[in-house]
Every structure is written in C-alpha cells, then in structure tokens.
XYZ file of C-alpha atoms in Angstrom:
705
model
C -22.956 44.924 32.904
C -19.345 45.655 32.855
C -17.277 46.185 29.679
C -14.677 44.170 30.585
C -15.233 40.406 30.844
C -12.540 38.005 32.683
C -13.279 34.293 31.892
C -10.839 31.623 33.846
C -10.719 27.821 33.707
C -8.000 25.229 34.212
C -4.791 27.681 33.746
C -6.491 29.753 30.856
C -7.602 33.268 31.010
C -9.713 35.043 28.370
C -10.414 38.818 28.502
C -13.027 40.300 26.459
C -13.327 44.123 25.982
C -16.842 44.977 25.418
C -16.473 48.782 25.457
C -18.390 50.907 23.177
C -20.835 49.696 20.345
C -18.207 47.689 18.527
C -17.897 43.772 18.244
C -15.973 42.185 21.421
C -12.434 42.383 21.173
C -10.000 39.810 23.031
C -7.542 41.729 25.012
C -5.803 38.674 26.234
C -5.997 35.001 25.359
C -3.410 32.744 27.110
C -1.857 32.039 30.530
C -4.144 32.333 33.700
C -3.857 35.949 34.864
C -5.093 35.141 38.322
C -8.133 37.318 39.817
C -7.776 40.757 38.588
C -10.054 43.814 40.304
C -11.839 45.903 37.760
C -9.203 48.587 37.692
C -6.515 46.041 37.038
C -8.325 44.863 33.987
C -9.139 48.290 32.805
C -5.234 48.920 32.907
C -4.838 45.683 30.861
C -6.990 47.069 28.070
C -5.197 50.387 28.398
C -1.816 48.718 27.959
C -2.901 46.896 24.788
C -3.805 49.962 22.771
C -1.175 50.604 20.239
C 0.265 53.912 18.835
C -0.804 55.278 15.602
C 2.180 55.627 13.072
C 2.746 57.393 9.939
C 0.356 56.848 7.084
C -2.039 54.601 9.134
C -5.462 55.392 10.377
C -5.890 58.132 12.776
C -7.353 55.549 15.347
C -6.394 52.303 16.420
C -7.963 49.407 14.297
C -9.963 47.177 17.000
C -9.381 43.693 16.173
C -12.548 41.864 17.339
C -13.507 38.044 17.185
C -15.146 38.865 13.961
C -12.553 41.457 12.097
C -14.469 44.012 10.023
C -12.908 45.558 6.983
C -15.350 48.483 7.720
C -13.482 49.157 11.201
C -10.015 49.280 9.183
C -8.792 45.707 9.286
C -6.455 45.089 6.725
C -6.465 41.470 6.699
C -9.012 38.899 5.842
C -12.565 39.906 6.941
C -14.410 37.829 9.012
C -17.587 38.362 7.132
C -18.151 38.781 3.500
C -20.906 38.648 0.788
C -23.247 40.734 -1.298
C -26.456 41.548 -2.809
C -27.314 42.002 -6.140
C -27.454 45.829 -5.413
C -24.337 46.257 -3.227
C -21.287 44.753 -2.043
C -20.425 47.124 0.724
C -18.359 45.540 3.789
C -20.799 45.212 6.716
C -20.291 47.498 9.901
C -22.094 46.028 12.839
C -23.099 48.032 15.938
C -23.938 45.681 19.027
C -27.489 45.635 20.262
C -27.525 43.507 23.153
C -24.882 41.424 25.296
C -25.573 38.565 27.847
C -23.007 36.973 29.859
C -23.641 33.510 31.479
C -20.983 33.448 34.440
C -21.607 29.934 35.518
C -20.606 28.689 31.882
C -18.318 31.585 31.002
C -20.079 32.432 27.963
C -20.862 35.659 26.276
C -23.702 36.404 23.592
C -23.606 39.135 21.587
C -26.588 40.534 18.942
C -25.577 43.026 16.740
C -26.988 44.666 13.273
C -25.963 46.351 10.346
C -28.925 48.237 9.568
C -27.784 49.768 6.466
C -26.605 46.423 5.149
C -29.727 44.415 6.146
C -27.780 41.767 8.310
C -27.858 40.813 12.203
C -25.371 38.817 13.832
C -24.955 36.586 16.801
C -21.736 35.891 18.107
C -20.934 33.121 21.051
C -17.659 33.281 23.018
C -16.855 31.174 26.018
C -14.372 29.341 27.630
C -14.890 25.779 28.513
C -14.241 23.713 31.917
C -11.023 22.360 30.011
C -9.731 25.805 29.238
C -10.753 25.692 25.297
C -12.237 28.680 23.809
C -15.190 28.045 22.022
C -16.532 30.486 19.232
C -19.239 30.746 16.650
C -21.048 33.158 14.685
C -24.644 33.329 12.827
C -25.708 36.016 10.216
C -29.182 36.732 9.519
C -30.742 38.468 6.187
C -32.796 40.949 7.690
C -32.849 42.789 4.278
C -35.405 42.769 1.369
C -33.504 40.741 -1.182
C -31.208 37.895 -1.035
C -27.762 37.945 0.333
C -25.081 36.033 -0.920
C -22.668 35.013 1.820
C -19.178 33.774 0.759
C -17.385 33.708 4.269
C -17.773 33.649 8.001
C -14.585 33.225 9.744
C -14.184 34.100 13.344
C -10.822 34.868 14.524
C -8.541 34.458 17.596
C -5.566 36.749 18.380
C -2.010 35.305 19.231
C 0.662 37.446 20.592
C 3.776 38.440 19.161
C 5.516 35.905 20.903
C 4.131 33.202 18.403
C 6.697 33.136 15.685
C 6.505 29.680 14.359
C 3.625 27.864 12.912
C 2.976 24.254 12.912
C 0.078 22.451 10.613
C -0.582 19.105 9.542
C -1.094 17.887 5.853
C -0.751 14.311 4.210
C -2.496 11.855 1.911
C -4.410 8.427 1.846
C -2.109 6.206 3.983
C -0.215 8.947 5.298
C -2.060 11.280 7.000
C -1.066 13.867 9.831
C 2.505 14.834 8.527
C 3.748 17.927 10.398
C 5.268 20.856 8.713
C 6.756 23.782 10.626
C 7.783 27.138 9.333
C 8.118 30.823 10.430
C 4.994 32.797 11.087
C 5.854 35.680 8.934
C 3.800 38.656 7.721
C 0.919 37.674 5.367
C -1.402 34.734 5.235
C -0.646 31.134 5.708
C -3.851 29.696 4.561
C -4.929 26.080 4.437
C -8.182 25.170 2.814
C -9.979 21.771 2.333
C -12.172 21.636 -0.868
C -12.749 17.867 -0.575
C -16.209 18.006 0.823
C -14.953 16.041 3.661
C -12.233 16.992 6.424
C -9.503 15.615 3.860
C -6.219 13.148 4.422
C -4.399 16.326 3.944
C -6.308 18.554 6.432
C -4.787 20.073 9.177
C -6.268 19.073 12.311
C -5.042 22.269 14.376
C -3.667 25.525 13.057
C -1.042 26.049 15.837
C 1.058 29.005 16.587
C 3.957 29.105 19.047
C 7.514 30.207 20.415
C 10.072 29.404 18.283
C 11.373 25.922 18.869
C 7.899 24.898 20.825
C 7.911 21.233 21.643
C 5.555 18.870 23.394
C 6.826 19.960 26.812
C 8.091 23.644 26.066
C 6.886 26.811 24.862
C 3.866 28.502 24.605
C 1.560 27.751 21.896
C -2.005 28.511 20.913
C -3.981 26.322 18.301
C -7.097 26.417 16.355
C -9.465 23.677 15.187
C -12.590 24.046 12.807
C -15.250 21.499 14.027
C -16.645 20.934 10.713
C -16.557 17.439 8.451
C -17.060 19.361 4.972
C -15.105 21.945 3.140
C -13.196 24.247 5.545
C -10.337 26.594 5.989
C -7.950 27.960 8.723
C -5.509 30.606 8.173
C -2.796 32.295 10.352
C -2.501 35.781 9.417
C -0.069 38.435 10.681
C 0.044 42.169 9.486
C 2.810 44.744 9.374
C 1.031 46.516 12.387
C 1.986 43.469 14.729
C -1.401 42.225 14.696
C -1.671 38.407 14.594
C -4.636 36.026 14.100
C -5.964 32.340 14.043
C -9.040 32.100 12.147
C -11.312 29.333 10.861
C -14.669 28.375 9.617
C -16.353 26.532 6.681
C -15.112 27.237 3.257
C -18.181 28.331 1.158
C -18.182 27.872 -2.588
C -19.715 30.306 -4.859
C -23.304 30.562 -4.784
C -23.565 27.764 -1.997
C -25.135 29.919 0.845
C -27.678 32.319 -0.419
C -29.876 33.636 2.358
C -33.188 34.779 1.558
C -34.827 37.436 3.730
C -35.000 36.010 7.254
C -32.813 33.255 6.455
C -29.838 32.392 8.831
C -26.430 30.702 8.558
C -24.379 29.356 11.495
C -20.671 28.700 11.425
C -19.065 25.757 12.693
C -17.595 25.996 16.199
C -14.131 26.788 16.496
C -11.853 25.750 19.142
C -8.998 27.435 20.559
C -6.383 25.594 22.619
C -3.451 27.245 24.622
C -0.419 25.551 26.354
C 1.796 27.524 28.714
C 4.535 24.471 28.325
C 4.094 22.910 24.775
C 1.772 20.708 22.808
C 0.977 18.184 25.695
C -0.676 20.780 27.358
C -2.356 22.136 24.395
C -3.561 18.784 23.390
C -4.797 17.840 27.069
C -7.489 20.106 27.000
C -8.899 18.840 23.921
C -8.807 15.380 25.621
C -10.522 16.563 28.842
C -13.316 18.691 26.721
C -13.886 15.299 25.003
C -14.141 13.106 27.944
C -16.340 15.441 29.385
C -19.210 15.569 26.916
C -22.265 13.662 27.836
C -21.535 11.654 24.575
C -18.207 10.319 25.188
C -17.934 6.535 25.266
C -18.653 5.246 29.061
C -17.828 1.554 28.297
C -14.097 0.191 28.216
C -13.194 0.491 24.571
C -13.445 -3.287 23.460
C -10.545 -5.143 21.635
C -11.927 -4.757 18.009
C -11.458 -7.547 15.174
C -11.731 -6.232 11.876
C -12.024 -8.570 9.001
C -10.905 -6.152 5.906
C -7.532 -7.098 5.731
C -8.009 -10.510 7.041
C -10.452 -11.603 4.167
C -10.999 -8.485 1.752
C -14.253 -9.337 -0.316
C -13.670 -13.245 0.040
C -16.400 -13.512 2.740
C -17.989 -16.945 3.380
C -19.732 -17.942 6.805
C -17.378 -21.059 7.401
C -14.146 -18.908 6.775
C -15.544 -16.139 9.212
C -16.572 -18.442 11.763
C -12.878 -19.711 12.123
C -11.942 -16.245 12.238
C -14.484 -15.303 15.077
C -13.274 -18.437 16.927
C -9.536 -17.424 16.495
C -10.614 -13.724 17.669
C -12.253 -14.977 20.805
C -9.253 -17.328 21.860
C -6.833 -14.230 21.829
C -9.371 -12.043 23.790
C -11.317 -10.071 21.344
C -14.556 -8.320 22.259
C -15.983 -6.977 19.230
C -16.109 -8.558 15.577
C -16.659 -6.168 12.730
C -17.695 -7.703 9.210
C -16.277 -5.196 6.673
C -17.068 -4.288 3.151
C -18.519 -7.191 0.878
C -21.510 -8.514 2.553
C -24.493 -6.658 0.410
C -25.904 -7.229 -2.756
C -23.759 -7.444 -5.934
C -20.529 -6.578 -3.825
C -17.790 -8.536 -5.151
C -15.174 -5.846 -5.546
C -15.397 -2.103 -5.200
C -16.774 -1.502 -8.826
C -20.483 -2.451 -7.821
C -23.092 -2.660 -5.126
C -22.992 0.678 -3.158
C -26.381 1.724 -2.468
C -27.810 -1.601 -2.647
C -28.012 -1.975 1.191
C -29.492 -5.645 1.225
C -27.708 -8.734 2.517
C -26.378 -10.597 -0.755
C -28.191 -13.820 -0.623
C -25.655 -15.503 -2.921
C -22.814 -15.076 -0.243
C -25.097 -15.453 2.562
C -27.900 -17.681 1.683
C -29.137 -17.889 5.447
C -28.443 -14.211 5.877
C -25.931 -12.530 8.397
C -27.965 -14.125 11.150
C -25.682 -17.405 11.548
C -22.310 -15.166 11.902
C -24.260 -12.659 13.859
C -25.483 -15.521 16.287
C -21.951 -17.225 16.491
C -20.095 -13.928 17.223
C -22.455 -13.034 20.192
C -22.361 -16.615 21.363
C -18.735 -16.349 21.633
C -19.444 -13.211 23.874
C -18.252 -10.686 21.318
C -20.376 -7.608 20.032
C -20.966 -7.558 16.117
C -20.162 -4.669 13.876
C -20.876 -3.992 10.150
C -19.260 -1.871 7.479
C -21.416 0.504 5.647
C -20.780 3.243 3.284
C -24.110 5.045 3.275
C -23.223 8.432 1.568
C -21.894 6.859 -1.806
C -23.139 4.930 -4.727
C -21.660 2.775 -7.499
C -23.137 3.509 -11.147
C -22.836 -0.268 -11.157
C -25.921 -0.529 -8.742
C -29.538 -1.302 -8.718
C -30.200 2.088 -6.953
C -28.272 3.877 -9.576
C -30.182 2.443 -12.369
C -33.318 3.019 -10.855
C -32.319 6.812 -9.538
C -29.444 8.092 -11.887
C -30.585 11.633 -10.964
C -29.874 10.677 -6.913
C -26.243 10.845 -7.864
C -24.648 14.155 -6.596
C -23.508 16.369 -9.719
C -23.169 20.173 -10.257
C -24.920 19.692 -13.549
C -27.318 17.083 -14.892
C -25.328 16.897 -18.017
C -22.076 15.578 -16.269
C -20.943 13.558 -13.560
C -17.750 14.059 -11.251
C -14.985 12.129 -12.097
C -15.172 8.700 -10.673
C -12.828 7.743 -7.608
C -12.902 4.096 -6.460
C -15.187 3.382 -9.119
C -18.274 5.458 -7.025
C -20.104 8.538 -6.772
C -21.703 10.290 -4.042
C -25.522 9.923 -3.158
C -27.114 13.217 -3.082
C -28.450 13.516 0.604
C -29.747 16.738 -0.056
C -32.669 14.988 -1.884
C -35.422 14.189 0.647
C -36.265 10.929 -1.217
C -32.714 9.743 -1.290
C -32.345 10.658 2.303
C -35.505 8.819 3.196
C -34.234 5.545 1.527
C -30.969 5.525 3.086
C -32.456 6.185 6.496
C -35.164 3.334 5.802
C -32.513 1.026 4.926
C -29.945 1.348 7.696
C -32.953 1.509 10.212
C -34.059 -1.748 8.986
C -30.755 -3.251 8.804
C -30.075 -2.322 12.851
C -33.985 -3.529 13.518
C -33.603 -6.891 11.878
C -29.967 -7.740 13.094
C -28.126 -7.635 16.460
C -25.949 -4.852 15.123
C -23.780 -3.057 18.039
C -21.468 -1.114 15.882
C -21.327 0.621 12.261
C -18.184 1.334 10.729
C -19.265 4.157 8.539
C -16.986 4.688 5.779
C -16.743 7.704 3.073
C -14.320 6.625 0.421
C -14.008 9.544 -2.023
C -13.683 13.307 -2.034
C -16.724 15.184 -3.252
C -15.700 17.045 -6.417
C -17.436 19.611 -8.583
C -20.317 20.090 -5.918
C -21.343 22.128 -2.973
C -20.720 20.331 0.369
C -22.754 22.229 2.839
C -26.253 20.633 2.742
C -24.703 17.322 2.096
C -22.720 17.490 5.139
C -25.379 18.477 7.173
C -27.433 15.766 6.011
C -24.932 13.247 6.904
C -24.920 14.826 10.310
C -28.749 14.397 10.500
C -28.672 11.068 9.294
C -26.305 9.825 12.006
C -28.104 11.640 14.734
C -31.613 10.119 13.533
C -29.960 6.669 13.630
C -28.613 7.027 17.113
C -31.913 8.517 18.302
C -33.632 5.326 17.061
C -30.973 2.972 18.213
C -29.619 4.799 21.312
C -26.855 1.712 22.363
C -25.424 1.896 18.689
C -21.846 3.015 18.370
C -20.407 4.302 15.033
C -17.040 4.587 13.864
C -16.078 7.446 11.645
C -13.951 6.169 8.731
C -13.193 8.072 5.425
C -10.387 6.137 3.294
C -9.141 5.910 6.775
C -8.469 9.314 8.452
C -10.168 11.770 6.185
C -13.035 12.498 8.331
C -11.417 13.522 11.678
C -12.677 16.705 13.315
C -14.860 17.577 16.405
C -18.130 17.914 13.854
C -18.358 14.303 13.590
C -17.180 13.543 16.698
C -20.252 14.938 17.967
C -22.169 11.776 16.599
C -19.498 8.933 16.508
C -17.466 6.808 19.109
C -14.244 6.701 17.355
C -12.127 7.706 14.196
C -10.463 5.131 12.046
C -7.037 6.833 12.050
C -5.669 5.634 8.856
C -5.902 2.853 6.273
C -2.363 2.166 6.835
C -1.526 -0.008 9.855
C 1.937 -0.461 9.198
C 3.240 0.269 12.730
C 6.035 2.742 11.923
C 3.732 4.904 9.901
C 1.301 4.354 12.500
C 3.741 5.694 15.123
C 3.511 9.024 13.255
C 0.065 9.425 12.357
C -1.095 8.385 15.934
C 1.182 10.899 17.624
C -0.125 13.950 15.331
C -3.882 13.016 15.472
C -3.533 12.915 19.281
C -3.145 16.714 19.086
C -6.755 16.739 18.922
C -8.130 13.292 20.076
C -7.748 11.217 23.225
C -6.347 7.602 22.864
C -9.688 5.844 23.186
C -10.965 7.551 19.964
C -8.253 6.370 17.824
C -8.647 2.967 16.185
C -5.203 1.069 16.043
C -5.116 -2.366 14.938
C -2.466 -5.148 14.772
C -1.910 -6.191 11.185
C -0.243 -8.846 9.381
C 3.741 -9.319 9.837
C 3.919 -8.100 6.336
C 2.224 -4.659 6.286
C -0.366 -4.419 3.463
C 0.044 -1.181 2.381
C 3.775 -0.676 2.591
C 5.234 -4.126 2.451
C 7.395 -3.785 5.540
C 7.997 -6.801 7.879
C 7.401 -6.108 11.744
C 7.629 -7.720 14.815
C 4.488 -8.850 16.629
C 5.768 -6.931 19.789
C 6.407 -3.552 17.604
C 2.847 -4.168 15.673
C 1.094 -4.647 19.263
C 2.765 -2.272 21.196
C 2.006 0.650 18.666
C -1.849 -0.326 18.852
C -1.733 -0.837 22.648
C -1.955 3.311 23.081
C -5.103 3.776 21.068
C -8.642 2.084 21.004
C -6.723 -1.435 20.300
C -7.824 -3.855 17.438
C -6.604 -6.187 15.273
C -6.906 -6.775 11.216
C -4.905 -9.757 10.579
C -6.413 -13.589 9.449
C -5.642 -15.057 12.785
C -6.429 -18.520 11.290
C -2.935 -18.361 9.585
C -1.087 -17.447 12.719
C 0.619 -20.093 14.399
C 0.255 -21.202 17.934
C 2.873 -19.499 19.493
C 1.837 -16.046 17.604
C -1.753 -16.489 18.767
C -0.338 -16.793 22.387
C 2.005 -13.717 22.407
C -0.879 -11.839 20.586
C -3.222 -12.946 23.627
C -0.475 -11.444 26.047
C -0.829 -8.170 24.328
C -4.664 -7.984 24.589
C -4.626 -8.977 28.087
C -2.121 -6.122 28.928
C -4.478 -3.732 26.712
C -7.717 -4.844 28.614
C -5.587 -4.221 32.069
C -4.237 -1.230 31.234
C -7.136 0.593 29.473
C -8.733 2.363 32.606
C -5.224 4.137 32.736
C -4.667 4.551 29.170
C -8.437 5.980 28.332
C -8.395 8.270 31.127
C -4.615 9.556 31.806
C -2.808 12.567 30.480
C -1.056 11.744 27.440
C 2.550 12.927 27.538
C 5.639 12.968 24.964
C 9.180 13.385 25.747
C 11.126 16.062 23.731
C 13.965 13.566 23.213
C 17.130 15.171 21.250
C 17.482 12.177 19.173
C 14.665 12.022 16.370
C 15.160 8.296 15.824
C 14.093 7.920 19.661
C 10.562 8.766 20.546
C 9.264 8.538 23.931
C 5.332 8.927 24.708
C 3.241 7.405 27.377
C 0.249 8.180 29.647
C 0.277 9.193 32.958
C -2.574 8.813 35.812
C -4.404 11.916 36.619
C -2.509 11.916 40.189
C 0.640 11.387 38.494
C 1.085 8.095 40.469
C 1.210 5.600 37.582
C 2.258 5.604 34.227
C 2.918 3.722 31.206
C 5.650 4.757 28.794
C 6.863 3.354 25.150
C 10.357 3.867 24.103
C 10.200 3.468 20.246
C 13.272 3.279 18.129
C 11.812 4.267 14.748
C 15.126 4.323 12.851
C 18.944 3.806 13.494
C 20.407 6.250 15.571
C 23.820 8.194 14.865
C 24.461 8.096 18.519
C 25.100 4.571 20.296
C 24.342 3.597 23.354
C 21.010 5.596 23.523
C 21.764 7.418 26.231
C 19.142 8.840 28.873
C 15.659 9.207 28.325
C 13.525 11.400 30.369
C 9.811 10.393 31.361
C 7.768 13.330 31.851
C 4.623 14.085 33.863
C 5.119 11.885 37.041
C 4.394 13.228 40.677
C 7.629 15.271 41.149
C 7.425 14.630 45.164
C 7.185 11.209 45.196
C 9.501 8.048 44.762
C 8.196 5.714 41.631
C 9.469 2.256 40.877
C 10.395 1.979 37.246
C 10.467 -1.367 35.491
C 10.032 -3.053 32.105
C 6.605 -3.984 31.605
C 5.953 -7.338 30.010
C 5.236 -8.458 27.057
C 6.908 -5.120 26.131
C 10.134 -5.899 28.238
C 12.337 -7.703 25.734
C 14.742 -5.247 24.469
C 15.668 -6.650 20.963
C 19.068 -4.895 19.920
C 22.550 -5.208 18.434
C 25.261 -6.742 20.936
C 25.420 -4.788 24.056
C 26.014 -5.311 27.717
C 23.208 -5.772 30.380
C 21.732 -2.713 31.363
C 22.152 -2.493 35.034
C 18.971 -1.075 36.170
C 16.878 -3.090 33.657
C 16.361 -6.581 35.328
C 15.136 -5.329 38.799
C 14.066 -1.768 38.349
C 14.705 1.433 39.898
C 13.240 3.671 42.464
C 13.832 7.427 41.870
C 11.867 10.481 42.623
C 9.420 11.548 39.853
C 11.449 14.770 39.577
C 14.747 12.869 38.908
C 12.859 10.451 36.311
C 11.363 13.783 34.685
C 14.298 15.898 34.545
C 17.220 13.518 34.723
C 16.099 10.269 33.221
C 17.399 6.700 32.763
C 19.536 5.131 30.449
C 17.428 3.508 27.710
C 18.325 0.201 26.228
C 19.708 0.200 22.615
C 17.152 -1.317 20.210
C 16.917 -2.248 16.780
C 15.154 0.078 14.316
C 11.523 -0.460 14.441
C 11.355 -1.914 17.673
C 10.102 -0.757 21.043
C 10.130 -1.442 24.723
C 7.309 -0.297 27.584
C 7.932 0.719 31.108
C 5.810 1.378 34.113
C 6.298 3.823 36.753
C 4.376 3.196 39.878
C 4.398 5.371 42.873
C 5.770 4.263 46.259
C 5.516 7.234 48.579
C 5.472 10.806 48.659
C 8.259 12.941 50.187
C-alpha cells in the first residue's frame, strides 16, 4: 500500500500520510488539488515538514488525527485515561491499514502494547466532500481502563485566523459569536445531557472577514446528542486543529478487559468560497442518506400555541377543519392528551389516553383528521417523568439520579426517566408501541424538555437512540421530530433516526430569521420545522404581519401554530395563498442550494434557494430593522447560472413592499431580464421596506448565452 493517500470529492482534497508506524497524519484538507502523481504527493509531504527551532524537540512533532502527548503534541491529547496502576500517555503503533478506494475510506488498526490498548481509526471523505472521522479504543490489558477523553482532530492552515461558533438559550438558539483564532484553546462544552440550546452546531475557522460567499472556511461538527465538546486550538509552533468528541464525565467510561468504546462521528466541512459552500456539503450529505425524507414535507398544523393544555374534541375538530381549509396536510396534537396532564406539573410517564379529557379516546379526532385528508401526529416526551405521576409513585427508583439519596434539581417540574434500567426501557417501548399499534399515528413529536443534571449521560443517550431505532423498525412509516425545549437537540446523531427538528420554541418571525439562518449551516431547509404563529408572538409579545410570519416560515418545513378558528376570513384566505405557494415551491426549496448575500447593510438580509442547475431561484429580501441608509440600494442575488439570462420579478403573495413613502421602483411592476452574472455581481435596486417586513423575488432562466 502507498504511504500517501489522496482522496478527492466535490471540490475537496484530503491527503493522508501513512508513512512509518505512527498514526495517520493529514497533510492537506481543503481545496481540491487535482490529480497528483505519487512523486508530487511526496513533494507535498516534504514541503509540509517544519524546521526544528530553539528549545524544541529535536524532531518534528507529528500531528495525527488522534494527537498524542507521547509523540510530543503539546496541546489537548486525542486520547487520555488511566488504570489504577498507571496514568501513562498512550503511544500507538500502527499494525494494519486498509483502504476502500471506492468509498474513499481508510481504516487503521493500532496498538499500545505496553499500555494494553488497541485503537481503530476510521477516516474518509464522503461524496459531498465531508471528512468523516471516528475512533474506537479497546482495553486489551488485564485490569480496567478509565477513559476520560477520545477526541479526534482535523488540522487547519495558518490562513484560518478567525473563529465562528454559536451559542444561545431557550427561545434564542443559534446566536453567532466571532473572534480571533489566537494561540491557546477555545473550548466549547455541553454538560447538559443533550445537545443544548447553547451548543455550537459547528466550530468554524476561516480567513479573516469570511462571509457566506467569501473566504476559505473549515468547520467541525460532533454528531452526538449527549454531553460533548469541541475545540479550536493553536500552538506557538503554528499548528492549529479543530477537534471534538463526547464529553465523558469522571468514571463514566470504565472499560473492563475486552471492552470497547467508540467515539461519535465527527464531520469536517470545507468551503473555498464561504459558509454557503461549507453548509452545502452538509445539506448534500444529508439529502443523499438512505433515511432522508423522500415524500414532500407536509404543511403541519401543531396545536400547542393554539390551545395549550385546553384540549377538547369539539374545539380541536373545528381547528382541524380550519387547517384543512387553508391547505394543511398534517395535524399534530401536542402536550395534554395523556392521563393526569392538565398542566406541566403532572403526568409525564403515564402514557395512556386521559379518559376524562377524551372519554371516547383519541379515535374520534384521529378519524376526523384522516377524513379531512390530513396525517395525524402526537406529542410525546418519553425520556421524562413527573414526580407527580403514577409511574413515579410506582417506581421512584426509575428516576435518573447520581445518588439514591438525592434527586437532581427539578426543571419544568420534571425529572429524567432512567433508560439505563432495562425495566424502564421496556416499559417505555411497550407503551409507545401500543399507542402506535392502537391508533393511526403517522408522526411523533418527540420532546425532551430539561437538561440532565448531576448524572452521566452516555448510556442514557445510547438508550434513547435504541428506543427510537426500535420504534422505527416496528413502524417503518412512522416519522419522528426531534424537539428538545425547541432546538436543544439538533445534531447529526439524532438526525440519523428522525425526520426533522423543531428549530426553536420561539416562532416570533424576527427571531426565527436569525435562528433559521444559523441552524441552516448544518441542516437543509426541509429538516427545519418553522411555523406561522399568531399575530402577536407568544414568546416575545411582538406584533408581525401575516406576510412576514409566513414568508419567514416558507423557507423551511412550513407549518402553522395558531388558533385558526380565531382568524378572520381575510386572514385565512391570505394564509391559504402562502400555503399554496409553499406547496408549489417545496420541490425547489427542499432540493436546491441555499444561498445568502453578504449584504453590507446588517439591517437588510438577502437569502434564497437556487435550483441545482442555476436556472430558477427564489429569494427573500428581509428588512430586519431600520437602515441608516435610505433608499435601500442594490442587492446582489447569488448563485444563478452566470451565462444565462434570467427574468427577475416579485413573487406573490410576497410581492407587496410595505414601506415608507417612496416613488415607484421602475423595474418592480414588470420585472427585469438580466444575465445571472449581472444579478449576482451587480444586483438590482431593492424596495425600501418598513422594518420587520419582507418581499419575495423569483428568477427564472430564459436562455443561455
């Protein structure tokens, strides 16, 4: 086998150095280098070897995909742990290597004979150009090994001088923060037992000032739904890495002789021309997976902000009819249907239909919904338990706790059901399976409304994965939505077994513009649940027009969370227009390339979706706040076929530019035909809008030049 491997896919190159007996080293991850002969690859490797300098090791320090302290790496080690008798850093020697050229995948087996450890590394490049990497460690010694960290790493070049990550909270997830990539370690950890509202979807490094359409960028994602960590680290020697993995609590992973721990997958994405390219790789990867939703994403009506816990058959029947009237295709009954559930203080764990609220069961409502031509969905929160529940009274020991003598602090009046216990797991599987067998349920909104406090999360997370997998195996047509206080469980681990995420509990359209913008760095639009709420947002008190609310939800998996029985005829008719537009556009919106304009005015955002061949696109011009400049000036519309003419025109019902007193915009009424290159590089004058308004534009290719 050659000691240099060059994987290429979708504009990305990954060059791996396999020489010697050490772990693989990445010589290059980034722009496609073209077909390089073996001699040229050897030259690339030679050109990458740094000088030795004063008061340093006498030999260059290799930076492997699992950095080793024993090899001289001064930063965060890729693997650390200890035995009762030793805490020596492992030193691995490669025993075997195998390459699967057809899938661009390298598997390396290594061992630390003195330390009693075996290591398997899997590294590859997907068809979408994503680096995919994970590690597994096995205890080959005679006594237990306590693993504390297994964190694979990807190198980034010196040009990456700026970092972007995301933080947030409940109702304000995905808030970006940018800063210099300085010497030292920028560490992001989640100890919440779930992904977390404050989790960064990506740890991203790039050229100074990078944007959506400019600058080289490299990003890393940890595909895990429990405690996790990601870091960006630069040493004084000029080496820089992005690394990540599961965050292991003290004593959580104790490997008995023969036991193996496998890290989550980490994904690395590269963009030669900004964040849109980086995000597009994730989108293409997800769309190509076997389990990606194949059917059109149905317009979903959710009952939560419409009725909350005030459930009754007559009222929900009226709501279902109103939903069908505006063109909805799925009706989801949210929290409040099960035994003892009048508010959020009781009932979790008692997954039986409440006979007091539903004396005839859920069947009359389900039959009505299906009779109207809609799918039926149901809210559940299986991993949680209220202390005030029959289940908790019968099995208080099923509550997840670090010690039998104390419970974790309550959150939303609930605790966590310990799925590590086989009997608790079996109970949940039986109850959910029975619900699905006894009712015509097409969809589960699977919630997770509290952090895990003072408890190990690894086995709880893997049990939740197994539970979802088993239910999907028993009910292959079932779809599942990942909801966790809104967007607190958004990651590629849970997306292996779910069909969309609830992006945030906040459906204020202004807040959603930002939340959806940054969640879209990882997930394509069809996986992001977005609902049209009531005129006054329940979570912020803001008043927004229907067009702004609907135009914001349009670019995701469109839904409605509004008591439509209180809407007047004009509002319902207007909403029906937006529903019809979504249904007409979703083949484009859910297959095309997501683009963002790097517009200089922060008050005006430009985003859209362009068909794969660049021939058709829909854009939104979003006035998020008042601008210092007026009129708005030109906006560029990126991503179009540069060598073809396109007719650009307003798109109804988003064609009403509400704004202060202005003259008519000359091109607006009949549209304008221009080459894609002109629309992308020069642009058109945008209408001046009131704040918290938007308009839609459509570009259609006319002819190639």
